Backbone as JSON, one array per atom type, in Angstrom:
{
  "sequence": "MTKAGKRPSPPLAALIAIVVGTVLVISSLLDYLILIFPPDLQNPQWLLNTISEIVGRGIVPMVGICFLFAGLWMNSRSGLPSAKKTSLMNPRLWVLILSSALGVLFLVLSPIYINGVNKASAKEVENIEAQAKAAMDQLGEPAEQFRDRLKTLLQNPQELDRVIKSGQVPPQVVQQLQQARSNPAVLDSQFNQFKQERQQEIEKRKTDLVQRTKTGSMKTTLRTGLSSLVLGVGYLFMSWMGYTKRGSRARPASRAS",
  "N": [[33.93, -0.34, -51.75], [30.46, -0.34, -52.23], [28.1, -2.67, -53.56], [26.02, -1.98, -56.38], [22.65, -1.16, -55.8], [22.53, -2.59, -53.42], [21.29, -2.55, -50.15], [22.28, -0.28, -47.6], [23.69, -1.3, -44.55], [22.41, -0.93, -41.17], [24.11, 1.1, -38.69], [26.19, -0.3, -36.06], [25.94, 0.9, -33.52], [23.41, 2.03, -33.66], [21.79, -0.26, -33.87], [22.3, -1.45, -31.41], [21.3, 0.51, -29.64], [18.57, 0.45, -30.36], [17.86, -2.2, -29.72], [18.41, -2.22, -26.9], [16.64, -0.22, -26.05], [14.17, -1.31, -26.86], [14.04, -3.61, -25.23], [14.01, -2.46, -22.65], [11.6, -0.98, -22.75], [9.62, -3.01, -23.33], [9.97, -4.78, -21.16], [9.29, -3.06, -19.06], [6.58, -2.47, -19.59], [5.52, -5.06, -19.36], [6.06, -5.41, -16.67], [4.39, -3.5, -15.51], [1.88, -4.6, -16.23], [1.94, -6.92, -14.66], [1.88, -5.73, -12.16], [-0.67, -4.55, -11.96], [-2.35, -6.7, -12.05], [-4.03, -9.18, -10.15], [-6.66, -6.78, -10.7], [-7.87, -4.52, -8.19], [-9.83, -2.4, -7.81], [-11.67, -1.41, -5.99], [-10.47, -1.28, -3.58], [-8.93, 1.14, -1.82], [-6.32, 1.24, -0.73], [-4.9, -0.61, -2.25], [-4.98, 0.64, -4.73], [-3.49, 2.99, -4.27], [-1.0, 1.9, -3.57], [-0.34, 0.54, -5.98], [-0.25, 2.63, -7.86], [1.87, 4.07, -6.75], [3.96, 2.21, -7.13], [4.01, 2.06, -9.94], [4.68, 4.71, -10.66], [7.13, 4.91, -9.39], [8.7, 3.34, -11.03], [8.65, 4.64, -13.35], [10.68, 5.92, -14.76], [12.15, 4.1, -16.16], [10.87, 3.09, -18.64], [11.04, 5.54, -19.94], [13.77, 5.94, -20.33], [14.16, 3.82, -22.04], [12.65, 4.66, -24.27], [14.14, 6.88, -25.0], [16.51, 5.64, -25.85], [15.44, 4.25, -28.08], [14.65, 6.42, -29.72], [17.21, 7.51, -30.17], [18.5, 5.41, -31.52], [16.87, 5.1, -33.86], [17.23, 7.64, -34.91], [19.96, 7.58, -35.54], [19.85, 5.59, -37.51], [18.42, 6.95, -39.5], [20.26, 8.91, -40.14], [22.22, 7.42, -41.33], [21.52, 6.97, -43.9], [19.64, 5.08, -44.52], [16.64, 3.88, -46.04], [13.47, 5.16, -45.07], [10.15, 4.81, -43.67], [7.15, 6.67, -44.51], [6.18, 9.6, -42.62], [3.65, 9.43, -41.51], [3.02, 6.82, -41.87], [1.85, 3.57, -40.91], [3.75, 1.65, -40.71], [5.99, 2.84, -39.9], [8.39, 2.89, -37.43], [9.05, 5.03, -35.77], [6.67, 6.42, -35.44], [5.14, 4.75, -33.83], [6.71, 4.77, -31.51], [6.42, 7.42, -30.78], [3.64, 7.46, -30.3], [3.54, 5.69, -28.13], [5.06, 7.16, -26.22], [3.44, 9.4, -25.92], [1.11, 8.24, -24.92], [1.98, 7.18, -22.47], [2.67, 9.59, -21.26], [0.13, 10.83, -21.01], [-1.02, 8.93, -19.29], [0.52, 9.14, -16.87], [0.0, 11.79, -16.22], [-2.71, 11.57, -15.6], [-2.7, 9.8, -13.46], [-1.52, 11.29, -11.46], [-3.33, 13.33, -10.16], [-5.22, 11.43, -9.27], [-3.82, 9.9, -7.42], [-3.0, 11.86, -5.54], [-5.52, 12.7, -4.6], [-6.41, 10.32, -3.5], [-4.53, 9.87, -1.42], [-5.08, 12.07, 0.2], [-7.69, 11.48, 1.09], [-7.21, 9.08, 2.46], [-5.55, 10.06, 4.46], [-7.31, 11.85, 5.79], [-9.14, 10.01, 6.74], [-7.59, 8.56, 8.54], [-6.95, 10.51, 10.4], [-9.5, 10.95, 11.46], [-9.86, 8.48, 12.72], [-7.89, 8.6, 14.69], [-8.81, 10.76, 16.24], [-11.24, 9.7, 17.12], [-10.34, 7.58, 18.72], [-8.97, 8.98, 20.62], [-11.13, 10.44, 21.82], [-12.59, 8.24, 22.87], [-10.76, 7.37, 24.76], [-10.74, 9.59, 26.47], [-13.39, 9.46, 27.39], [-13.35, 7.13, 28.88], [-11.57, 7.7, 30.8], [-12.14, 8.73, 33.41], [-13.45, 6.69, 34.81], [-11.97, 4.48, 36.32], [-10.6, 6.06, 38.18], [-12.65, 7.43, 39.47], [-14.0, 5.29, 40.67], [-12.04, 4.42, 42.49], [-11.76, 6.72, 44.06], [-14.33, 6.78, 45.21], [-14.24, 4.47, 46.76], [-12.35, 5.2, 48.62], [-13.69, 7.29, 49.93], [-15.78, 5.92, 51.05], [-14.33, 4.36, 52.83], [-13.39, 6.36, 54.55], [-15.64, 6.9, 56.04], [-15.73, 4.98, 57.94], [-14.0, 4.92, 60.63], [-12.59, 2.94, 62.19], [-12.07, 0.85, 60.39], [-10.57, 2.34, 58.64], [-8.24, 2.93, 60.18], [-7.27, 0.35, 60.48], [-6.63, -0.36, 57.87], [-4.64, 1.49, 57.28], [-2.6, 0.77, 59.09], [-2.04, -1.76, 58.26], [-0.04, -1.98, 56.42], [-0.2, -2.68, 53.78], [-1.06, -0.84, 52.03], [-0.05, 1.56, 49.63], [2.38, 4.14, 50.37], [1.74, 6.64, 49.32], [-1.07, 6.58, 49.01], [-1.75, 6.25, 51.67], [-0.96, 8.69, 52.68], [-2.79, 10.32, 51.31], [-5.18, 9.43, 52.51], [-4.78, 10.19, 55.2], [-4.72, 12.97, 54.86], [-7.27, 13.39, 53.82], [-8.81, 12.64, 55.96], [-8.99, 14.77, 57.71], [-9.81, 16.67, 55.9], [-12.05, 16.08, 53.72], [-12.5, 17.07, 51.14], [-10.15, 16.98, 49.8], [-9.83, 14.63, 48.35], [-11.54, 14.96, 46.12], [-10.27, 17.09, 44.91], [-7.72, 16.04, 44.28], [-8.52, 14.03, 42.56], [-9.6, 15.52, 40.43], [-7.28, 16.85, 39.6], [-5.71, 14.69, 38.74], [-7.27, 13.73, 36.63], [-7.24, 15.92, 34.91], [-4.51, 16.04, 34.23], [-4.19, 13.57, 32.86], [-5.93, 14.02, 30.74], [-4.61, 16.04, 29.39], [-2.33, 14.65, 28.58], [-3.45, 12.77, 26.8], [-4.5, 14.48, 24.89], [-2.17, 15.71, 23.95], [-0.84, 13.49, 22.86], [-2.66, 12.8, 20.87], [-2.5, 15.13, 19.23], [0.17, 14.96, 18.38], [0.09, 12.58, 16.85], [-1.75, 13.22, 14.84], [-0.41, 15.3, 13.58], [1.86, 13.94, 12.68], [0.68, 12.17, 10.91], [-0.38, 13.92, 8.95], [2.0, 15.12, 8.07], [3.35, 12.89, 6.98], [1.54, 12.29, 4.92], [1.79, 14.56, 3.31], [4.48, 14.39, 2.52], [4.38, 11.97, 1.06], [2.62, 12.73, -0.99], [4.15, 14.73, -2.3], [6.35, 13.21, -3.06], [5.38, 11.07, -4.73], [3.03, 12.01, -6.11], [3.78, 14.46, -7.37], [6.02, 13.54, -8.73], [4.81, 11.84, -10.58], [3.43, 13.75, -12.09], [5.6, 15.21, -13.17], [6.83, 13.19, -14.7], [4.79, 12.71, -16.56], [4.7, 15.17, -17.95], [7.29, 15.11, -19.0], [7.26, 12.83, -20.74], [5.3, 13.64, -22.62], [6.6, 15.91, -23.59], [8.82, 14.77, -24.84], [7.58, 13.27, -26.9], [6.4, 15.34, -28.34], [8.64, 16.82, -29.12], [9.93, 14.84, -30.64], [8.17, 14.5, -32.76], [8.12, 17.07, -33.99], [10.81, 17.36, -34.7], [11.13, 15.4, -36.6], [9.54, 16.35, -38.65], [10.95, 18.65, -39.32], [13.34, 17.58, -40.33], [12.66, 16.52, -42.73], [12.3, 18.6, -44.56], [14.85, 19.98, -45.18], [16.04, 17.82, -46.47], [14.56, 17.49, -48.82], [15.21, 19.83, -50.15], [17.89, 19.47, -50.66], [17.92, 17.48, -52.55]],
  "CA": [[32.82, 0.04, -52.61], [29.29, -1.16, -52.07], [27.52, -3.07, -54.81], [24.86, -1.21, -56.76], [21.37, -1.74, -55.41], [22.59, -3.18, -52.13], [20.86, -1.62, -49.1], [23.3, -0.11, -46.56], [23.32, -1.9, -43.22], [22.41, 0.06, -40.08], [25.32, 1.07, -37.83], [26.1, -1.14, -34.87], [25.46, 1.7, -32.36], [21.94, 2.16, -33.82], [21.16, -1.53, -33.54], [22.4, -1.67, -29.93], [20.36, 1.41, -28.98], [17.21, -0.01, -30.6], [17.65, -3.39, -28.94], [18.33, -1.88, -25.49], [15.39, 0.53, -25.85], [13.05, -2.23, -26.96], [14.04, -4.45, -24.03], [13.58, -1.64, -21.54], [10.17, -0.64, -22.87], [8.79, -4.17, -23.18], [10.07, -5.29, -19.76], [8.55, -2.15, -18.2], [5.14, -2.68, -19.84], [5.16, -6.32, -18.71], [6.09, -5.19, -15.2], [3.14, -2.77, -15.2], [0.76, -5.52, -16.3], [1.97, -7.78, -13.49], [1.53, -4.95, -10.99], [-2.12, -4.26, -11.92], [-3.12, -7.92, -12.11], [-5.42, -8.88, -10.51], [-7.07, -5.44, -10.25], [-8.76, -4.43, -7.02], [-10.1, -0.96, -7.8], [-12.53, -1.02, -4.86], [-9.59, -1.17, -2.43], [-8.11, 2.37, -1.97], [-4.9, 1.02, -0.43], [-4.32, -1.28, -3.42], [-4.83, 1.66, -5.78], [-2.39, 3.87, -3.9], [0.28, 1.16, -3.68], [-0.09, 0.28, -7.38], [0.2, 3.88, -8.52], [3.21, 4.39, -6.26], [4.93, 1.32, -7.8], [4.11, 2.44, -11.34], [5.42, 5.96, -10.75], [8.5, 4.64, -8.99], [9.42, 2.69, -12.11], [8.31, 5.33, -14.61], [11.81, 6.42, -15.5], [12.72, 3.03, -16.99], [10.42, 3.19, -20.05], [11.49, 6.81, -20.51], [15.11, 5.7, -20.81], [14.02, 2.98, -23.21], [12.17, 5.48, -25.41], [15.3, 7.71, -25.44], [17.36, 4.74, -26.66], [14.8, 4.03, -29.38], [14.77, 7.63, -30.51], [18.59, 7.64, -30.61], [18.78, 4.39, -32.55], [16.18, 5.43, -35.07], [17.84, 8.79, -35.49], [21.21, 7.14, -36.19], [19.5, 4.9, -38.74], [18.08, 7.94, -40.53], [21.48, 9.62, -40.55], [23.08, 6.5, -42.09], [21.07, 6.88, -45.28], [18.71, 3.97, -44.73], [15.28, 4.37, -46.41], [12.52, 5.11, -43.97], [8.75, 4.95, -44.05], [6.62, 8.01, -44.38], [5.99, 10.03, -41.26], [2.33, 9.0, -41.03], [2.8, 5.4, -42.2], [1.76, 2.69, -39.74], [4.95, 0.84, -40.67], [7.13, 3.68, -39.4], [8.57, 2.62, -35.98], [9.05, 6.3, -35.05], [5.3, 6.78, -35.15], [4.73, 3.94, -32.68], [7.44, 5.25, -30.33], [5.78, 8.68, -30.4], [2.37, 7.15, -29.7], [3.8, 5.14, -26.77], [5.48, 8.24, -25.34], [2.26, 10.25, -25.67], [0.18, 7.45, -24.05], [2.54, 7.17, -21.1], [2.53, 10.95, -20.72], [-1.25, 11.02, -20.54], [-1.22, 8.05, -18.14], [1.11, 9.7, -15.66], [-0.77, 12.99, -15.85], [-3.99, 11.16, -15.01], [-2.41, 9.12, -12.19], [-1.1, 12.25, -10.43], [-4.47, 13.75, -9.3], [-5.9, 10.28, -8.61], [-3.02, 9.55, -6.27], [-3.09, 12.94, -4.55], [-6.84, 12.63, -3.98], [-6.49, 9.08, -2.68], [-3.72, 10.09, -0.22], [-5.81, 13.01, 1.07], [-8.79, 10.73, 1.67], [-6.65, 8.16, 3.44], [-5.08, 10.88, 5.6], [-8.46, 12.32, 6.53], [-9.74, 8.86, 7.51], [-6.7, 8.24, 9.64], [-7.14, 11.56, 11.4], [-10.77, 10.66, 12.11], [-9.65, 7.35, 13.65], [-7.12, 9.08, 15.85], [-9.7, 11.62, 17.06], [-12.19, 8.8, 17.74], [-9.64, 6.84, 19.75], [-8.7, 9.98, 21.73], [-12.38, 10.68, 22.48], [-12.91, 7.08, 23.68], [-9.88, 7.39, 25.9], [-11.24, 10.63, 27.31], [-14.63, 9.06, 28.03], [-13.06, 6.07, 29.86], [-10.5, 8.16, 31.71], [-12.53, 8.98, 34.78], [-14.06, 5.58, 35.5], [-11.18, 3.84, 37.38], [-10.24, 7.04, 39.21], [-13.87, 7.65, 40.22], [-14.22, 4.11, 41.51], [-11.03, 4.44, 43.56], [-12.13, 7.83, 44.93], [-15.5, 6.39, 45.98], [-13.88, 3.49, 47.78], [-11.69, 5.92, 49.71], [-14.74, 8.01, 50.66], [-16.5, 4.89, 51.92], [-13.41, 4.0, 53.92], [-13.32, 7.45, 55.5], [-16.85, 6.89, 56.85], [-15.51, 3.96, 58.97], [-12.68, 5.23, 61.17], [-11.89, 1.74, 62.65], [-11.56, 0.18, 59.2], [-9.53, 3.18, 58.07], [-7.01, 2.71, 60.94], [-6.77, -0.98, 60.2], [-6.02, -0.36, 56.54], [-3.4, 2.28, 57.35], [-1.63, 0.02, 59.87], [-1.76, -3.07, 57.68], [1.17, -1.9, 55.56], [-0.47, -3.13, 52.44], [-1.48, 0.31, 51.24], [1.07, 2.36, 49.25], [2.55, 5.33, 51.16], [1.02, 7.78, 48.68], [-2.46, 6.44, 49.37], [-1.86, 6.49, 53.1], [-0.89, 10.14, 52.84], [-4.08, 10.86, 50.88], [-6.21, 9.11, 53.56], [-4.58, 11.04, 56.35], [-5.13, 14.31, 54.52], [-8.7, 13.38, 53.63], [-9.5, 12.45, 57.23], [-9.31, 16.1, 58.21], [-10.37, 17.51, 54.82], [-12.51, 15.13, 52.66], [-12.48, 17.68, 49.79], [-8.85, 16.71, 49.15], [-10.02, 13.55, 47.38], [-12.07, 15.5, 44.88], [-9.21, 17.96, 44.33], [-6.71, 15.16, 43.7], [-9.13, 13.35, 41.43], [-9.67, 16.5, 39.3], [-5.93, 17.1, 39.08], [-5.3, 13.49, 38.01], [-8.05, 13.66, 35.4], [-6.73, 16.97, 34.03], [-3.18, 15.65, 33.72], [-4.35, 12.53, 31.88], [-6.54, 14.6, 29.55], [-3.54, 16.76, 28.66], [-1.48, 13.64, 27.93], [-4.17, 12.22, 25.66], [-4.62, 15.53, 23.88], [-0.84, 15.87, 23.34], [-0.6, 12.32, 22.0], [-3.51, 12.95, 19.67], [-1.95, 16.18, 18.37], [1.4, 14.43, 17.74], [-0.27, 11.57, 15.86], [-2.37, 13.9, 13.71], [0.65, 16.04, 12.87], [2.69, 12.95, 12.01], [-0.09, 11.62, 9.75], [-0.42, 14.96, 7.9], [3.34, 15.29, 7.51], [3.59, 11.76, 6.1], [0.71, 12.46, 3.72], [2.36, 15.63, 2.46], [5.7, 13.86, 1.91], [3.98, 11.0, 0.05], [2.06, 13.47, -2.15], [5.24, 15.39, -3.01], [7.23, 12.22, -3.67], [4.74, 10.31, -5.8], [2.09, 12.78, -6.94], [4.51, 15.4, -8.21], [6.84, 12.74, -9.64], [3.93, 11.4, -11.68], [3.2, 14.92, -12.93], [6.82, 15.5, -13.9], [7.03, 12.17, -15.7], [3.81, 12.95, -17.62], [5.16, 16.31, -18.78], [8.49, 14.67, -19.72], [6.88, 11.95, -21.85], [4.62, 14.44, -23.64], [7.56, 16.79, -24.24], [9.63, 13.95, -25.77], [6.8, 12.95, -28.07], [6.24, 16.56, -29.12], [9.94, 17.1, -29.76], [10.21, 13.85, -31.68], [7.36, 14.75, -33.94], [8.55, 18.3, -34.68], [12.1, 17.16, -35.3], [10.95, 14.56, -37.8], [9.04, 17.22, -39.68], [12.01, 19.58, -39.72], [14.36, 16.88, -41.09], [12.18, 16.2, -44.1], [12.38, 19.79, -45.42], [16.21, 20.16, -45.77], [16.41, 16.72, -47.35], [13.91, 17.74, -50.07], [15.93, 20.89, -50.84], [19.18, 18.98, -51.12], [17.72, 16.72, -53.76]],
  "C": [[31.63, -0.88, -52.36], [28.69, -1.48, -53.41], [26.26, -2.24, -55.09], [23.59, -1.92, -56.36], [21.35, -2.4, -54.04], [22.23, -2.16, -51.05], [21.96, -1.47, -48.02], [22.79, -0.68, -45.25], [23.35, -0.83, -42.14], [23.64, -0.04, -39.25], [25.09, 0.26, -36.59], [25.55, -0.39, -33.68], [23.94, 1.84, -32.44], [21.24, 0.87, -33.42], [21.2, -1.77, -32.02], [21.39, -0.74, -29.21], [18.91, 0.96, -29.16], [16.93, -1.24, -29.78], [17.51, -3.07, -27.44], [17.04, -1.14, -25.2], [14.19, -0.37, -25.89], [12.93, -3.12, -25.71], [13.55, -3.69, -22.82], [12.08, -1.36, -21.57], [9.29, -1.87, -22.65], [8.81, -4.71, -21.77], [9.28, -4.39, -18.79], [7.06, -2.33, -18.36], [4.68, -3.98, -19.2], [5.14, -6.19, -17.18], [4.83, -4.47, -14.73], [1.94, -3.71, -15.25], [0.75, -6.47, -15.09], [1.56, -7.04, -12.23], [0.01, -4.78, -10.85], [-2.96, -5.51, -11.93], [-2.93, -8.75, -10.82], [-5.84, -7.53, -9.96], [-8.02, -5.52, -9.05], [-9.11, -2.95, -6.83], [-10.92, -0.48, -6.64], [-11.7, -0.85, -3.58], [-8.69, 0.06, -2.55], [-6.63, 2.11, -1.71], [-4.19, 0.31, -1.59], [-4.04, -0.26, -4.53], [-3.64, 2.56, -5.5], [-1.05, 3.14, -4.05], [0.64, 0.88, -5.14], [0.4, 1.52, -8.1], [1.6, 4.24, -8.06], [4.28, 3.52, -6.94], [5.1, 1.71, -9.26], [4.94, 3.71, -11.5], [6.87, 5.76, -10.41], [9.34, 4.03, -10.08], [9.23, 3.43, -13.47], [9.49, 5.86, -15.35], [12.4, 5.4, -16.42], [12.21, 3.05, -18.44], [10.85, 4.5, -20.68], [12.9, 6.66, -21.07], [15.06, 4.8, -22.07], [13.59, 3.74, -24.45], [13.33, 6.37, -25.91], [16.24, 6.87, -26.26], [16.75, 4.49, -28.05], [14.88, 5.23, -30.26], [16.18, 7.77, -31.03], [18.94, 6.65, -31.71], [18.13, 4.71, -33.89], [16.76, 6.66, -35.7], [19.15, 8.44, -36.18], [20.95, 6.36, -37.46], [19.18, 5.89, -39.85], [19.31, 8.69, -41.03], [22.39, 8.73, -41.39], [22.64, 6.34, -43.52], [20.1, 5.78, -45.56], [17.35, 4.57, -45.13], [14.33, 4.22, -45.26], [11.12, 5.29, -44.5], [8.29, 6.34, -43.92], [6.23, 8.29, -42.94], [4.69, 9.49, -40.68], [2.05, 7.53, -41.3], [2.76, 4.57, -40.92], [2.97, 1.78, -39.62], [6.16, 1.61, -40.15], [7.26, 3.46, -37.92], [8.58, 3.92, -35.17], [7.67, 6.68, -34.6], [4.81, 6.06, -33.89], [5.46, 4.35, -31.4], [6.83, 6.56, -29.85], [4.42, 8.41, -29.72], [2.57, 6.6, -28.29], [4.16, 6.25, -25.78], [4.29, 9.12, -24.97], [1.32, 9.54, -24.69], [0.71, 7.41, -22.6], [2.47, 8.53, -20.47], [1.15, 11.19, -20.18], [-1.55, 10.17, -19.3], [-0.7, 8.67, -16.85], [0.44, 11.02, -15.24], [-2.08, 12.67, -15.18], [-3.74, 10.56, -13.62], [-2.1, 10.14, -11.08], [-2.26, 12.76, -9.6], [-5.17, 12.61, -8.63], [-5.15, 9.91, -7.35], [-3.13, 10.59, -5.19], [-4.44, 12.91, -3.84], [-6.97, 11.44, -3.06], [-5.69, 9.26, -1.35], [-4.44, 11.05, 0.74], [-6.96, 12.33, 1.76], [-8.29, 9.79, 2.73], [-6.16, 8.92, 4.68], [-6.24, 11.39, 6.45], [-9.1, 11.24, 7.34], [-8.89, 8.48, 8.68], [-6.8, 9.24, 10.78], [-8.43, 11.34, 12.16], [-10.63, 9.5, 13.09], [-8.89, 7.77, 14.88], [-7.97, 9.89, 16.78], [-10.72, 10.76, 17.75], [-11.57, 8.04, 18.89], [-9.35, 7.76, 20.95], [-10.0, 10.25, 22.51], [-12.77, 9.5, 23.36], [-12.03, 7.01, 24.94], [-10.3, 8.43, 26.95], [-12.49, 10.15, 28.09], [-14.35, 7.96, 29.14], [-12.07, 6.47, 30.92], [-10.95, 8.18, 33.14], [-13.07, 7.81, 35.55], [-13.21, 4.93, 36.55], [-10.9, 4.81, 38.53], [-11.48, 7.35, 40.12], [-14.19, 6.49, 41.17], [-13.27, 4.1, 42.7], [-11.37, 5.54, 44.59], [-13.35, 7.45, 45.81], [-15.21, 5.38, 47.06], [-13.19, 4.22, 48.96], [-12.68, 6.72, 50.55], [-15.51, 7.08, 51.57], [-15.62, 4.48, 53.1], [-13.33, 5.11, 54.99], [-14.53, 7.47, 56.45], [-16.77, 5.79, 57.96], [-14.13, 4.11, 59.54], [-11.9, 3.98, 61.61], [-11.29, 0.98, 61.45], [-10.47, 0.99, 58.57], [-8.2, 2.98, 58.81], [-6.42, 1.34, 60.63], [-6.04, -1.04, 58.85], [-4.67, 0.36, 56.54], [-2.27, 1.46, 58.04], [-1.26, -1.31, 59.26], [-0.48, -3.07, 56.85], [0.99, -2.36, 54.15], [-0.88, -2.03, 51.49], [-0.23, 1.11, 50.87], [1.15, 3.66, 50.07], [1.78, 6.55, 50.61], [-0.44, 7.77, 49.04], [-2.69, 6.7, 50.86], [-1.83, 7.98, 53.39], [-2.19, 10.8, 52.39], [-5.18, 10.61, 51.9], [-6.03, 10.0, 54.8], [-4.97, 12.5, 56.09], [-6.64, 14.43, 54.4], [-9.46, 13.2, 54.92], [-9.89, 13.76, 57.83], [-9.99, 16.96, 57.2], [-10.81, 16.6, 53.69], [-12.47, 15.73, 51.24], [-11.17, 17.42, 49.05], [-8.98, 15.63, 48.06], [-10.53, 14.07, 46.04], [-11.03, 16.35, 44.15], [-8.17, 17.1, 43.63], [-7.24, 14.43, 42.48], [-9.19, 14.3, 40.23], [-8.33, 16.78, 38.72], [-5.43, 15.94, 38.27], [-5.99, 13.45, 36.66], [-7.54, 14.71, 34.4], [-5.39, 16.6, 33.4], [-3.29, 14.57, 32.63], [-4.99, 13.07, 30.6], [-5.46, 15.36, 28.71], [-2.61, 15.77, 27.94], [-2.15, 13.04, 26.7], [-4.29, 13.22, 24.54], [-3.26, 15.75, 23.19], [-0.52, 14.7, 22.4], [-1.41, 12.39, 20.73], [-2.97, 13.98, 18.68], [-0.7, 15.69, 17.67], [1.06, 13.43, 16.63], [-0.89, 12.22, 14.6], [-1.31, 14.66, 12.9], [1.56, 15.09, 12.09], [1.98, 12.4, 10.75], [-0.11, 12.67, 8.63], [0.93, 15.18, 7.25], [3.65, 14.13, 6.55], [2.81, 11.82, 4.81], [1.3, 13.48, 2.78], [3.63, 15.11, 1.79], [5.38, 12.85, 0.83], [3.41, 11.69, -1.2], [3.17, 14.14, -2.94], [6.09, 14.37, -3.72], [6.62, 11.51, -4.85], [3.89, 11.14, -6.7], [2.82, 13.71, -7.88], [5.43, 14.68, -9.17], [6.04, 12.26, -10.82], [3.66, 12.56, -12.64], [4.4, 15.26, -13.8], [7.07, 14.47, -15.01], [6.02, 12.35, -16.86], [4.24, 14.05, -18.55], [6.38, 15.89, -19.61], [8.17, 13.79, -20.91], [6.22, 12.77, -22.96], [5.64, 15.37, -24.35], [8.46, 16.0, -25.22], [8.84, 13.62, -27.04], [6.61, 14.18, -28.97], [7.54, 16.92, -29.87], [10.26, 16.11, -30.87], [9.41, 14.1, -32.92], [7.81, 16.01, -34.72], [9.9, 18.13, -35.35], [12.04, 16.32, -36.6], [10.43, 15.42, -38.98], [10.08, 18.16, -40.2], [13.11, 18.89, -40.55], [13.94, 16.63, -42.5], [12.41, 17.37, -45.06], [13.78, 19.99, -45.99], [16.56, 19.05, -46.76], [15.81, 16.93, -48.73], [14.64, 18.81, -50.87], [17.24, 20.36, -51.42], [19.02, 18.15, -52.4], [17.5, 17.66, -54.97]]
}
């Protein structure tokens, strides 16, 4: 028998749930503060990395809020007196506010992250295309210089024979010289073929890099951007359900009295 006027103590399960939930929520919020300090909002890469870290840890405070809701619900079922629904002293109200705030935060972070990833991907594609263009522009210079030296050598038959007999020239070049001796147009044909093959290689490498960049951007967007959206909806749904359930519990209690 309990003494008259003595307040009933909260059940052990409720205390454990509240303590675990409080620890999870506070540690998560401190972790978020450490992540964003010092802020560097002018650095797009810092912003993307920070959002990715925040979203990656977004499930932890959600679990903590679930523990808090469970503990507070068990307290209410044990017959403990509770503050009014709109009272600032009511812990349920602050849990609902925290859940709503986190929901709005993750909903806002989702489009910011997606937009940032798209901009970073577009910039990377521009860099790849610029590098490919530079490689294309520089492609013909060494080959043209080599072709011009061979043409100069063909104009001096004695020097050409000496170079061929010296054994210092690769067999492939010797073959080109012998073919060009009877048909000088061979040099231009071989140069054009070489240039075309290298252009195809550069174009293929550029296409592969651009495709890889876009694929990585899409995966990152799906992994972090959509996860942030789902977390935002989940937090707001929990806060809405918590508020409506609290209102529905008050009505049966008043009838029973």
